[in-house]
CSV table of C-alpha atoms and ligand atoms in Angstrom, one decimal:
chain,number,residue,atom,x,y,z
A,21,UNK,CA,-33.7,-43.4,0.5
A,22,UNK,CA,-31.3,-45.3,2.9
A,23,UNK,CA,-28.2,-46.3,1.8
A,24,UNK,CA,-25.8,-49.7,2.9
A,25,UNK,CA,-24.5,-49.1,5.6
A,26,UNK,CA,-19.9,-48.3,4.3
A,27,UNK,CA,-18.1,-51.0,5.0
A,28,UNK,CA,-14.9,-50.1,3.3
A,29,UNK,CA,-13.3,-46.7,4.4
A,30,UNK,CA,-10.5,-44.8,3.4
A,31,UNK,CA,-9.0,-41.4,5.1
A,32,UNK,CA,-6.3,-38.9,3.3
A,33,UNK,CA,-5.2,-35.5,5.7
A,34,UNK,CA,-3.7,-32.8,3.6
A,35,UNK,CA,-1.9,-30.1,5.4
A,36,UNK,CA,0.2,-30.3,8.8
A,37,UNK,CA,0.8,-33.4,10.9
A,38,UNK,CA,-2.6,-32.0,13.7
A,39,UNK,CA,-4.0,-33.1,10.5
A,40,UNK,CA,-2.4,-36.3,10.7
A,41,UNK,CA,-3.1,-37.0,13.8
A,42,UNK,CA,-7.0,-35.9,13.2
A,43,UNK,CA,-7.4,-38.5,10.5
A,44,UNK,CA,-5.6,-40.6,12.5
A,45,UNK,CA,-8.2,-40.8,14.9
A,46,UNK,CA,-11.2,-40.9,12.6
A,47,UNK,CA,-10.1,-44.1,11.1
A,48,UNK,CA,-10.0,-46.3,14.6
A,49,UNK,CA,-13.6,-44.6,15.6
A,50,UNK,CA,-14.2,-46.0,12.1
A,51,UNK,CA,-12.9,-48.6,12.8
A,52,UNK,CA,-14.2,-49.0,16.4
A,53,UNK,CA,-17.2,-49.2,14.6
A,54,UNK,CA,-17.3,-52.2,13.0
A,55,UNK,CA,-15.8,-51.1,9.3
A,56,UNK,CA,-12.2,-51.6,7.9
A,57,UNK,CA,-9.6,-48.9,6.3
A,58,UNK,CA,-8.8,-49.8,2.5
A,59,UNK,CA,-7.3,-48.0,-0.5
A,60,UNK,CA,-9.9,-45.4,-2.3
A,61,UNK,CA,-11.1,-46.9,-4.4
A,62,UNK,CA,-12.3,-50.0,-1.9
A,63,UNK,CA,-13.8,-47.5,0.0
A,64,UNK,CA,-17.5,-47.2,0.1
A,65,UNK,CA,-16.5,-44.1,3.1
A,66,UNK,CA,-13.7,-41.9,1.4
A,67,UNK,CA,-13.2,-38.4,4.2
A,68,UNK,CA,-11.3,-35.8,3.0
A,69,UNK,CA,-9.1,-34.3,6.1
A,70,UNK,CA,-8.4,-30.8,4.2
A,71,UNK,CA,-6.2,-27.9,4.6
A,72,UNK,CA,-7.2,-24.3,3.8
A,73,UNK,CA,-3.0,-22.9,4.7
A,74,UNK,CA,-3.0,-21.5,1.2
A,75,UNK,CA,-5.3,-21.6,-1.7
A,76,UNK,CA,-3.7,-24.3,-3.5
A,77,UNK,CA,-4.0,-26.9,-0.7
A,78,UNK,CA,-8.2,-25.8,-0.9
A,79,UNK,CA,-8.3,-26.6,-4.4
A,80,UNK,CA,-6.9,-29.3,-3.9
A,81,UNK,CA,-9.9,-30.9,-2.3
A,82,UNK,CA,-12.4,-30.1,-4.7
A,83,UNK,CA,-10.2,-32.0,-7.9
A,84,UNK,CA,-9.6,-35.0,-5.3
A,85,UNK,CA,-13.6,-35.3,-5.1
A,86,UNK,CA,-14.1,-35.1,-8.7
A,87,UNK,CA,-11.7,-37.6,-9.2
A,88,UNK,CA,-13.1,-39.9,-6.5
A,89,UNK,CA,-15.4,-43.5,-8.3
A,90,UNK,CA,-15.0,-46.4,-6.9
A,91,UNK,CA,-13.3,-49.4,-8.9
A,92,UNK,CA,-16.7,-50.2,-9.9
A,93,UNK,CA,-17.7,-47.0,-11.3
A,94,UNK,CA,-20.1,-46.1,-8.0
A,95,UNK,CA,-19.7,-42.8,-6.0
A,96,UNK,CA,-18.9,-43.5,-2.4
A,97,UNK,CA,-20.1,-42.0,0.4
A,98,UNK,CA,-17.5,-38.7,0.4
A,99,UNK,CA,-17.6,-36.6,4.1
A,100,UNK,CA,-15.5,-33.7,3.7
A,101,UNK,CA,-13.3,-33.1,6.9
A,102,UNK,CA,-10.7,-30.9,8.8
A,103,UNK,CA,-10.3,-26.7,7.8
A,104,UNK,CA,-11.3,-26.1,4.5
A,105,UNK,CA,-14.8,-27.6,6.2
A,106,UNK,CA,-14.1,-25.6,8.3
A,107,UNK,CA,-13.9,-22.2,6.4
A,108,UNK,CA,-16.6,-23.4,4.2
A,109,UNK,CA,-19.1,-25.0,5.2
A,110,UNK,CA,-21.4,-25.7,3.8
A,111,UNK,CA,-21.1,-23.6,0.6
A,112,UNK,CA,-19.7,-26.8,-0.3
A,113,UNK,CA,-22.9,-28.8,-0.6
A,114,UNK,CA,-23.5,-26.1,-2.8
A,115,UNK,CA,-20.9,-26.6,-5.5
A,116,UNK,CA,-20.7,-29.8,-5.5
A,117,UNK,CA,-23.6,-32.2,-5.9
A,118,UNK,CA,-21.0,-35.5,-4.6
A,119,UNK,CA,-20.2,-34.4,-1.0
A,120,UNK,CA,-21.8,-35.9,1.8
A,121,UNK,CA,-20.7,-35.2,4.8
A,122,UNK,CA,-19.0,-31.9,6.3
A,123,UNK,CA,-17.5,-32.3,9.4
A,124,UNK,CA,-15.7,-29.6,11.1
A,125,UNK,CA,-11.7,-30.0,12.4
A,126,UNK,CA,-12.8,-30.0,15.7
A,127,UNK,CA,-16.3,-31.5,15.4
A,128,UNK,CA,-14.9,-35.0,13.8
A,129,UNK,CA,-16.2,-37.0,16.6
A,130,UNK,CA,-19.9,-37.3,15.8
A,131,UNK,CA,-18.3,-38.5,12.2
A,132,UNK,CA,-20.4,-41.8,12.7
A,133,UNK,CA,-23.3,-40.2,13.6
A,134,UNK,CA,-23.6,-38.1,10.5
A,135,UNK,CA,-22.2,-41.6,8.6
A,136,UNK,CA,-26.1,-41.9,10.0
A,137,UNK,CA,-27.5,-39.3,8.6
A,138,UNK,CA,-26.1,-39.2,5.2
A,139,UNK,CA,-27.4,-43.0,5.6
A,140,UNK,CA,-30.8,-41.7,4.8
A,141,UNK,CA,-30.4,-38.9,3.2
A,142,UNK,CA,-29.5,-36.3,4.7
A,143,UNK,CA,-26.5,-34.4,3.7
A,144,UNK,CA,-25.0,-33.0,7.4
A,145,UNK,CA,-22.6,-30.4,8.0
A,146,UNK,CA,-21.7,-30.0,11.4
A,147,UNK,CA,-18.5,-26.7,12.4
A,148,UNK,CA,-19.0,-26.2,16.2
A,149,UNK,CA,-16.0,-24.8,17.9
A,150,UNK,CA,-16.9,-27.5,20.8
A,151,UNK,CA,-13.5,-27.5,21.9
A,152,UNK,CA,-11.6,-30.1,23.4
A,153,UNK,CA,-14.6,-32.8,22.6
A,154,UNK,CA,-13.2,-34.8,20.1
A,155,UNK,CA,-10.1,-36.1,22.5
A,156,UNK,CA,-12.5,-37.2,25.2
A,157,UNK,CA,-14.7,-39.2,22.8
A,158,UNK,CA,-11.8,-41.1,21.2
A,159,UNK,CA,-11.4,-44.5,21.3
A,160,UNK,CA,-7.7,-45.5,22.3
A,161,UNK,CA,-4.4,-46.6,20.2
A,162,UNK,CA,-3.3,-49.7,20.1
A,163,UNK,CA,-0.8,-50.5,17.6
A,164,UNK,CA,1.2,-46.7,17.2
A,165,UNK,CA,3.8,-46.1,14.7
A,166,UNK,CA,7.6,-45.6,16.2
A,167,UNK,CA,7.6,-42.5,16.3
A,168,UNK,CA,3.8,-41.3,17.2
A,169,UNK,CA,2.1,-37.8,17.3
A,170,UNK,CA,0.4,-36.5,19.6
A,171,UNK,CA,-2.0,-33.4,19.8
A,172,UNK,CA,-1.6,-31.9,23.2
A,173,UNK,CA,-2.7,-28.3,22.2
A,174,UNK,CA,-5.3,-27.1,19.6
A,175,UNK,CA,-6.1,-23.6,17.8
A,176,UNK,CA,-4.9,-20.1,18.0
A,177,UNK,CA,-4.7,-16.7,19.3
A,178,UNK,CA,-1.8,-14.8,17.8
A,179,UNK,CA,-3.9,-13.9,14.1
A,180,UNK,CA,-0.9,-13.5,11.8
A,181,UNK,CA,-2.9,-11.1,9.5
A,182,UNK,CA,-2.0,-13.6,6.6
A,183,UNK,CA,-3.5,-16.7,8.7
A,184,UNK,CA,-6.5,-18.8,8.5
A,185,UNK,CA,-5.8,-21.1,11.3
A,186,UNK,CA,-7.3,-19.0,14.2
A,187,UNK,CA,-10.9,-19.5,12.4
A,188,UNK,CA,-10.6,-22.4,10.8
A,189,UNK,CA,-9.1,-24.6,14.5
A,190,UNK,CA,-10.6,-22.2,17.2
A,191,UNK,CA,-9.2,-20.0,20.1
A,192,UNK,CA,-6.2,-21.4,21.8
A,193,UNK,CA,-6.3,-24.7,24.2
A,194,UNK,CA,-4.7,-27.7,26.2
A,195,UNK,CA,-5.5,-30.8,27.4
A,196,UNK,CA,-5.3,-31.4,30.4
A,197,UNK,CA,-2.2,-32.7,31.9
A,198,UNK,CA,-2.8,-35.8,33.0
A,199,UNK,CA,-5.1,-37.0,30.2
A,200,UNK,CA,-1.4,-36.2,28.2
A,201,UNK,CA,0.0,-38.7,30.4
A,202,UNK,CA,-2.2,-41.1,29.8
A,203,UNK,CA,-2.8,-41.0,26.0
A,204,UNK,CA,1.7,-41.2,25.4
A,205,UNK,CA,1.5,-44.1,28.3
A,206,UNK,CA,-1.0,-45.8,25.7
A,207,UNK,CA,1.1,-45.2,22.8
A,208,UNK,CA,4.5,-46.5,24.3
A,209,UNK,CA,2.6,-49.6,25.4
A,210,UNK,CA,1.6,-49.3,21.8
A,211,UNK,CA,5.2,-49.6,20.0
A,212,UNK,CA,6.1,-45.5,20.4
A,213,UNK,CA,9.3,-45.4,20.6
A,214,UNK,CA,9.1,-41.0,20.2
A,215,UNK,CA,6.7,-39.0,20.2
A,216,UNK,CA,6.1,-35.6,19.1
A,217,UNK,CA,4.3,-33.2,20.9
A,218,UNK,CA,1.5,-31.2,18.8
A,219,UNK,CA,0.1,-28.0,19.0
A,220,UNK,CA,-0.9,-24.6,16.4
A,221,UNK,CA,1.3,-23.0,19.4
A,222,UNK,CA,1.7,-26.0,20.8
A,223,UNK,CA,4.3,-24.1,23.1
A,224,UNK,CA,1.8,-21.6,24.0
A,225,UNK,CA,0.7,-25.7,26.2
A,226,UNK,CA,-0.1,-25.0,29.5
A,227,UNK,CA,-2.3,-27.1,32.5
A,228,UNK,CA,-2.1,-28.2,36.0
A,229,UNK,CA,-0.5,-31.4,37.4
A,230,UNK,CA,-1.7,-33.5,39.8
A,231,UNK,CA,-0.7,-31.6,42.8
A,232,UNK,CA,-2.6,-28.7,40.7
A,233,UNK,CA,0.4,-26.7,40.2
A,234,UNK,CA,0.5,-24.8,37.0
A,235,UNK,CA,2.9,-26.5,34.4
A,236,UNK,CA,3.9,-25.4,31.1
A,237,UNK,CA,5.0,-27.6,27.5
A,238,UNK,CA,8.4,-27.9,29.9
A,239,UNK,CA,7.0,-29.5,32.9
A,240,UNK,CA,4.7,-32.0,30.5
A,241,UNK,CA,8.0,-32.7,28.4
A,242,UNK,CA,10.0,-33.5,31.7
A,243,UNK,CA,7.3,-36.1,33.1
A,244,UNK,CA,7.2,-38.1,30.2
A,245,UNK,CA,11.4,-37.8,30.3
A,246,UNK,CA,10.2,-40.5,33.4
A,247,UNK,CA,8.6,-43.2,30.9
A,248,UNK,CA,10.2,-46.1,30.4
A,249,UNK,CA,9.9,-47.0,26.7
A,250,UNK,CA,9.4,-43.8,25.5
A,251,UNK,CA,13.6,-43.2,23.5
A,252,UNK,CA,13.2,-38.9,22.4
A,253,UNK,CA,10.3,-36.4,22.6
A,254,UNK,CA,9.9,-33.3,20.4
A,255,UNK,CA,7.8,-31.3,19.2
A,256,UNK,CA,6.5,-29.2,16.7
A,257,UNK,CA,5.0,-25.8,15.9
A,258,UNK,CA,6.7,-23.4,18.2
A,259,UNK,CA,5.5,-19.4,18.8
A,260,UNK,CA,8.8,-17.3,18.9
A,261,UNK,CA,6.3,-15.4,21.8
A,262,UNK,CA,6.1,-18.4,23.4
A,263,UNK,CA,9.7,-20.3,23.9
A,264,UNK,CA,9.4,-19.6,27.6
A,265,UNK,CA,13.2,-19.9,30.0
A,266,UNK,CA,12.2,-23.0,31.2
A,267,UNK,CA,11.7,-25.0,27.4
A,268,UNK,CA,14.8,-23.1,25.9
A,269,UNK,CA,16.3,-24.7,30.0
A,270,UNK,CA,15.2,-27.9,29.1
A,271,UNK,CA,17.2,-28.2,25.6
A,272,UNK,CA,20.0,-28.4,27.7
A,273,UNK,CA,19.2,-31.0,30.2
A,274,UNK,CA,16.4,-33.0,29.2
A,275,UNK,CA,18.4,-36.1,27.2
A,276,UNK,CA,15.1,-37.5,25.7
A,277,UNK,CA,14.7,-34.0,23.9
A,278,UNK,CA,15.6,-34.1,21.1
A,279,UNK,CA,18.3,-31.7,19.4
A,280,UNK,CA,15.9,-30.0,16.7
A,281,UNK,CA,13.3,-26.8,17.4
A,282,UNK,CA,10.9,-25.8,14.0
A,283,UNK,CA,10.5,-21.7,14.8
A,284,UNK,CA,8.9,-20.0,12.4
A,285,UNK,CA,9.5,-16.6,11.8
A,286,UNK,CA,8.9,-15.7,7.7
A,287,UNK,CA,10.3,-12.2,7.9
A,288,UNK,CA,13.5,-11.1,8.1
A,289,UNK,CA,13.0,-7.0,8.2
A,290,UNK,CA,10.6,-5.7,11.4
A,291,UNK,CA,8.5,-3.9,9.0
A,292,UNK,CA,7.2,-7.1,7.6
A,293,UNK,CA,6.8,-8.6,10.7
A,294,UNK,CA,4.8,-5.7,12.2
A,295,UNK,CA,2.6,-6.2,9.4
A,296,UNK,CA,1.8,-9.4,10.0
A,297,UNK,CA,1.2,-9.1,13.7
A,298,UNK,CA,3.8,-11.5,14.2
A,299,UNK,CA,4.5,-9.6,17.8
A,300,UNK,CA,8.1,-10.3,17.8
A,301,UNK,CA,11.8,-8.9,15.6
A,302,UNK,CA,14.2,-9.6,14.0
A,303,UNK,CA,16.5,-9.5,16.4
A,304,UNK,CA,14.2,-10.9,19.5
A,305,UNK,CA,13.9,-13.6,17.1
A,306,UNK,CA,17.4,-14.5,17.3
A,307,UNK,CA,18.4,-13.5,21.3
A,308,UNK,CA,15.5,-16.6,21.7
A,309,UNK,CA,18.0,-18.8,19.2
A,310,UNK,CA,21.1,-17.2,20.8
A,311,UNK,CA,19.4,-18.1,23.9
A,312,UNK,CA,18.2,-22.1,22.7
A,313,UNK,CA,21.4,-22.6,20.9
A,314,UNK,CA,23.3,-21.4,24.6
A,315,UNK,CA,21.7,-24.3,26.1
A,316,UNK,CA,22.4,-26.7,23.5
A,317,UNK,CA,25.1,-25.9,20.9
A,318,UNK,CA,24.4,-28.8,18.4
A,319,UNK,CA,20.5,-27.5,17.9
A,320,UNK,CA,19.2,-28.0,14.9
A,321,UNK,CA,16.7,-25.1,13.3
A,322,UNK,CA,14.3,-24.6,11.1
A,323,UNK,CA,12.0,-22.9,10.4
A,324,UNK,CA,9.1,-21.1,8.1
A,325,UNK,CA,8.8,-18.0,6.1
A,326,UNK,CA,6.5,-16.3,3.4
A,327,UNK,CA,7.8,-14.7,0.5
A,328,UNK,CA,6.0,-11.6,-0.9
A,329,UNK,CA,3.9,-10.4,1.7
A,330,UNK,CA,1.8,-7.0,0.9
A,331,UNK,CA,3.2,-4.6,0.3
A,332,UNK,CA,7.9,-7.1,0.7
A,333,UNK,CA,9.7,-4.5,-0.7
A,334,UNK,CA,13.7,-6.1,-2.5
A,335,UNK,CA,14.9,-4.2,1.2
A,336,UNK,CA,13.2,-6.1,2.9
A,337,UNK,CA,13.8,-9.4,1.4
A,338,UNK,CA,16.9,-8.8,1.3
A,339,UNK,CA,16.5,-9.0,5.7
A,340,UNK,CA,14.6,-12.2,4.9
A,341,UNK,CA,18.3,-13.5,3.1
A,342,UNK,CA,20.3,-11.7,5.7
A,343,UNK,CA,18.7,-13.2,8.4
A,344,UNK,CA,18.8,-17.1,7.0
A,345,UNK,CA,22.7,-16.3,6.3
A,346,UNK,CA,22.5,-14.9,10.7
A,347,UNK,CA,20.5,-18.5,11.4
A,348,UNK,CA,21.7,-20.7,8.5
A,349,UNK,CA,18.6,-23.2,9.3
A,350,UNK,CA,19.5,-27.0,9.0
A,351,UNK,CA,15.8,-28.1,7.2
A,352,UNK,CA,12.9,-24.5,6.7
A,353,UNK,CA,9.8,-24.4,4.8
A,354,UNK,CA,8.7,-21.9,2.5
A,355,UNK,CA,5.9,-20.5,-0.2
A,356,UNK,CA,4.5,-17.6,-1.7
A,357,UNK,CA,2.2,-15.0,0.6
A,358,UNK,CA,-1.5,-17.1,-0.6
A,359,UNK,CA,-3.6,-14.0,-0.1
A,360,UNK,CA,-6.8,-15.8,2.5
A,361,UNK,CA,-10.4,-14.8,2.1
A,362,UNK,CA,-11.3,-13.6,5.1
A,363,UNK,CA,-8.1,-12.3,6.8
A,364,UNK,CA,-6.9,-9.2,6.7
A,365,UNK,CA,-3.9,-8.7,5.2
A,366,UNK,CA,-5.6,-10.0,2.1
A,367,UNK,CA,-6.9,-6.9,1.9
A,368,UNK,CA,-4.2,-5.2,2.1
A,369,UNK,CA,-2.9,-2.7,-0.9
A,370,UNK,CA,0.4,-3.6,-2.4
A,371,UNK,CA,-0.1,-6.8,-3.0
A,372,UNK,CA,3.2,-8.4,-4.7
A,373,UNK,CA,3.0,-9.5,-7.9
A,374,UNK,CA,3.4,-13.5,-8.7
A,375,UNK,CA,6.5,-13.7,-11.2
A,376,UNK,CA,8.1,-11.0,-8.6
A,377,UNK,CA,7.2,-13.9,-5.8
A,378,UNK,CA,8.0,-16.7,-7.7
A,379,UNK,CA,11.9,-15.1,-7.7
A,380,UNK,CA,11.9,-14.2,-4.7
A,381,UNK,CA,11.6,-17.8,-3.2
A,382,UNK,CA,13.4,-19.2,-5.6
A,383,UNK,CA,16.6,-17.1,-4.7
A,384,UNK,CA,14.9,-18.2,-0.7
A,385,UNK,CA,15.1,-21.9,-1.6
A,386,UNK,CA,18.9,-21.8,-3.2
A,387,UNK,CA,19.6,-19.9,-0.1
A,388,UNK,CA,17.7,-22.1,2.8
A,389,UNK,CA,18.7,-25.3,0.1
A,390,UNK,CA,23.2,-24.7,0.6
A,391,UNK,CA,22.6,-24.1,4.0
A,392,UNK,CA,20.9,-27.9,4.6
A,393,UNK,CA,23.3,-29.4,2.4
A,394,UNK,CA,26.2,-28.0,4.0
A,395,UNK,CA,23.9,-28.7,7.5
A,396,UNK,CA,23.9,-32.2,6.5
A,397,UNK,CA,27.5,-32.2,5.4
A,398,UNK,CA,29.2,-31.4,8.7
A,399,UNK,CA,27.5,-34.4,10.7
A,400,UNK,CA,29.7,-37.0,8.3
A,401,UNK,CA,31.5,-38.7,11.3
A,402,UNK,CA,29.8,-37.6,14.0
A,403,UNK,CA,28.0,-40.7,16.1
A,404,UNK,CA,24.2,-41.3,17.0
A,405,UNK,CA,20.7,-43.3,16.8
A,406,UNK,CA,18.7,-43.9,14.6
A,407,UNK,CA,14.8,-43.8,15.3
A,408,UNK,CA,13.7,-47.0,12.5
A,409,UNK,CA,11.0,-45.7,10.6
A,410,UNK,CA,11.0,-47.4,7.2
A,411,UNK,CA,12.7,-49.6,5.2
A,412,UNK,CA,14.1,-48.7,2.1
A,413,UNK,CA,14.0,-50.1,-1.5
A,414,UNK,CA,17.6,-52.0,-1.0
A,415,UNK,CA,17.3,-56.1,0.6
A,416,UNK,CA,18.2,-54.9,4.0
A,417,UNK,CA,18.3,-51.1,4.1
A,418,UNK,CA,16.6,-49.2,6.4
A,419,UNK,CA,15.9,-45.4,6.6
A,420,UNK,CA,15.7,-43.9,9.5
A,421,UNK,CA,15.6,-41.0,11.7
A,422,UNK,CA,18.8,-38.6,13.1
A,423,UNK,CA,18.1,-36.6,16.6
A,424,UNK,CA,18.2,-33.9,14.3
A,425,UNK,CA,15.3,-35.1,12.3
A,426,UNK,CA,17.3,-36.5,9.1
A,427,UNK,CA,16.2,-39.4,6.9
A,428,UNK,CA,19.4,-41.8,6.8
A,429,UNK,CA,19.5,-45.3,5.3
A,430,UNK,CA,21.4,-47.7,6.7
A,431,UNK,CA,22.0,-51.4,6.4
A,432,UNK,CA,20.9,-53.6,8.8
A,433,UNK,CA,20.1,-56.6,8.0
A,434,UNK,CA,19.5,-58.1,11.4
A,435,UNK,CA,16.7,-55.1,12.2
A,436,UNK,CA,13.7,-53.9,12.8
A,437,UNK,CA,11.0,-51.9,12.0
A,438,UNK,CA,11.4,-49.4,15.6
A,439,UNK,CA,14.8,-50.5,16.7
A,440,UNK,CA,17.3,-47.5,17.9
A,441,UNK,CA,20.3,-48.1,15.9
A,442,UNK,CA,23.6,-47.3,17.1
A,443,UNK,CA,25.3,-46.1,13.9
A,444,UNK,CA,28.1,-43.4,12.4
A,445,UNK,CA,27.3,-41.1,9.1
A,446,UNK,CA,28.8,-41.9,6.0
A,447,UNK,CA,27.5,-40.0,3.1
A,448,UNK,CA,25.6,-36.6,2.7
A,449,UNK,CA,23.0,-35.6,0.2
A,450,UNK,CA,20.6,-32.4,0.6
A,451,UNK,CA,17.7,-34.8,1.4
A,452,UNK,CA,19.5,-37.8,2.5
A,453,UNK,CA,21.9,-39.2,4.4
A,454,UNK,CA,23.9,-43.3,5.0
A,455,UNK,CA,25.3,-44.4,7.9
A,456,UNK,CA,27.2,-47.1,9.0
A,457,UNK,CA,26.0,-49.6,11.7
A,458,UNK,CA,28.3,-49.8,14.6
A,459,UNK,CA,25.7,-52.0,17.4
A,460,UNK,CA,22.5,-52.8,17.8
A,461,UNK,CA,21.0,-52.5,20.6
A,462,UNK,CA,20.1,-55.0,23.0
A,463,UNK,CA,16.5,-56.4,23.4
B,524,SAH,N1,1.5,-22.3,14.2
B,524,SAH,C1,1.9,-21.6,13.3
B,524,SAH,C2,2.6,-22.6,11.6
B,524,SAH,C3,1.4,-21.9,11.5
B,524,SAH,S1,1.0,-21.8,9.4
B,524,SAH,C4,3.5,-21.0,13.4
B,524,SAH,O1,2.8,-20.1,13.3
B,524,SAH,O2,4.1,-20.1,12.9
B,524,SAH,C5,1.5,-23.7,8.7
B,524,SAH,C6,3.2,-22.4,7.6
B,524,SAH,O3,2.3,-21.8,6.5
B,524,SAH,C7,2.9,-20.6,9.2
B,524,SAH,O4,4.4,-20.6,9.0
B,524,SAH,C8,3.9,-19.2,6.8
B,524,SAH,O5,4.9,-19.9,6.6
B,524,SAH,C9,2.8,-20.5,6.2
B,524,SAH,N2,1.1,-19.6,5.7
B,524,SAH,C10,0.1,-19.7,6.9
B,524,SAH,N3,-0.6,-18.6,6.0
B,524,SAH,C11,-0.3,-18.5,4.6
B,524,SAH,C12,-0.7,-17.8,3.8
B,524,SAH,N4,-1.5,-16.8,3.7
B,524,SAH,N5,-0.1,-17.7,2.3
B,524,SAH,C13,1.7,-19.1,2.5
B,524,SAH,N6,2.1,-19.2,3.0
B,524,SAH,C14,1.3,-19.1,4.8
B,525,SF4,FE1,-1.3,-18.3,11.6
B,525,SF4,FE2,0.0,-17.4,12.8
B,525,SF4,FE3,-1.7,-18.8,14.7
B,525,SF4,FE4,0.8,-19.5,13.8
B,525,SF4,S1,1.3,-17.9,15.0
B,525,SF4,S2,-1.6,-20.7,13.6
B,525,SF4,S3,1.0,-18.1,12.0
B,525,SF4,S4,-2.0,-16.9,13.4
B,526,F3S,FE1,-3.9,-26.7,7.1
B,526,F3S,FE2,-6.0,-26.3,9.3
B,526,F3S,FE3,-3.2,-27.6,9.1
B,526,F3S,S1,-5.3,-25.4,7.4
B,526,F3S,S2,-1.8,-26.9,7.6
B,526,F3S,S3,-5.1,-28.4,8.4
B,526,F3S,S4,-4.6,-26.1,10.7
């Protein structure tokens, strides 16, 4: 059997920002192969770039596969990429006949070869975890979004007992300094004003500079700070144990480093943190935030939480609430614990009943939402810069990001995507704010 070479492709990414970055790289690569990006229903090749972090995330993939059909009723070539591919491998091709290609998150540079194999009737599966190969083989981006991602670090060695990432992404590995500076410059040349450095544990990034000296993430940030045309630097996601003195200090003195830190804690009780193998305590986490706030008093803090980890009692959960009260996050992500096959927590005693998890999640989210509104309201009257990222619904309206990562609507008929606009924040709701334009940056 010989199928025609796909002409149009569609890449759909689920899960974290690192998947978004990988999805963009796959799209570029397929573009270089002469294919063009299209909507899902026109695509001859659909790549589902999947997430395995919670059960619901993984299930989405199978329901999506079942629904994939071209406008003429035929089935496109389907590639399952990302973390479900890594976790389930060839099982996917056994479970559903519709899937032609299974490619793990560290092997997608081989996608064009695999498409060729699939055309001749094979169903290739590649789950290699070769580290940095995928970055080396990638073409350079030519046009970048005003706010672009740059993956600097992959994988995780922390083995939190609930988490699949160490298994799906492999060991912690850092991309080399010089390559990252080159890629950052290319992104800026392509139009990026803001770069968000990405990694499952981004603050564990370490490499050597051009003189052979060891550099950590703070050193990389300080070098990026000197790139003309780059206005903003962010990084995510960080682990509390890798929050070095240097990185905390950078929040105080690197102007382009935005006042925002996403530092997941997961739970407020030391007993649960220990069972999660988080390797930090409630107190050590809070002390880090004290130091970050001392370096940058206006910093917006964000976090991740899991409710209903096995063995979590009412009083453990109360400790999560009290930690949230103490920190007052500007925004946060919270989830019900989802047992993941192959992780130690999945077989722990005392799994928490779903109704209890539902109730705890509701209480936690109500508190987090209240703090988010309070944070947003406290920025009303402040003057700040917005990076315009997309058009709003109204004529002449734009949606931009504040330094604190809030979405702000502003009327600026003359403006263009990628402009930095001086505004005063004038109104604040729970999820978005309004700003009044002060003046447009001279071109
Ligand atoms: N490396 C990052 C985050 C990785 S996953 C960190 O360590 O913080 C993103 C978030 O998903 C985690 O912070 C956690 O809150 C959530 N998560 C991970 N595994 C989960 C599981 N089994 N059930 C529910 N939430 C989970
Ligand atoms: Fe998962 Fe923990 Fe690693 Fe984060 S630090 S990716 S939660 S194992
Ligand atoms: Fe999901 Fe994999 Fe990211 S499991 S959160 S896509 S690292």
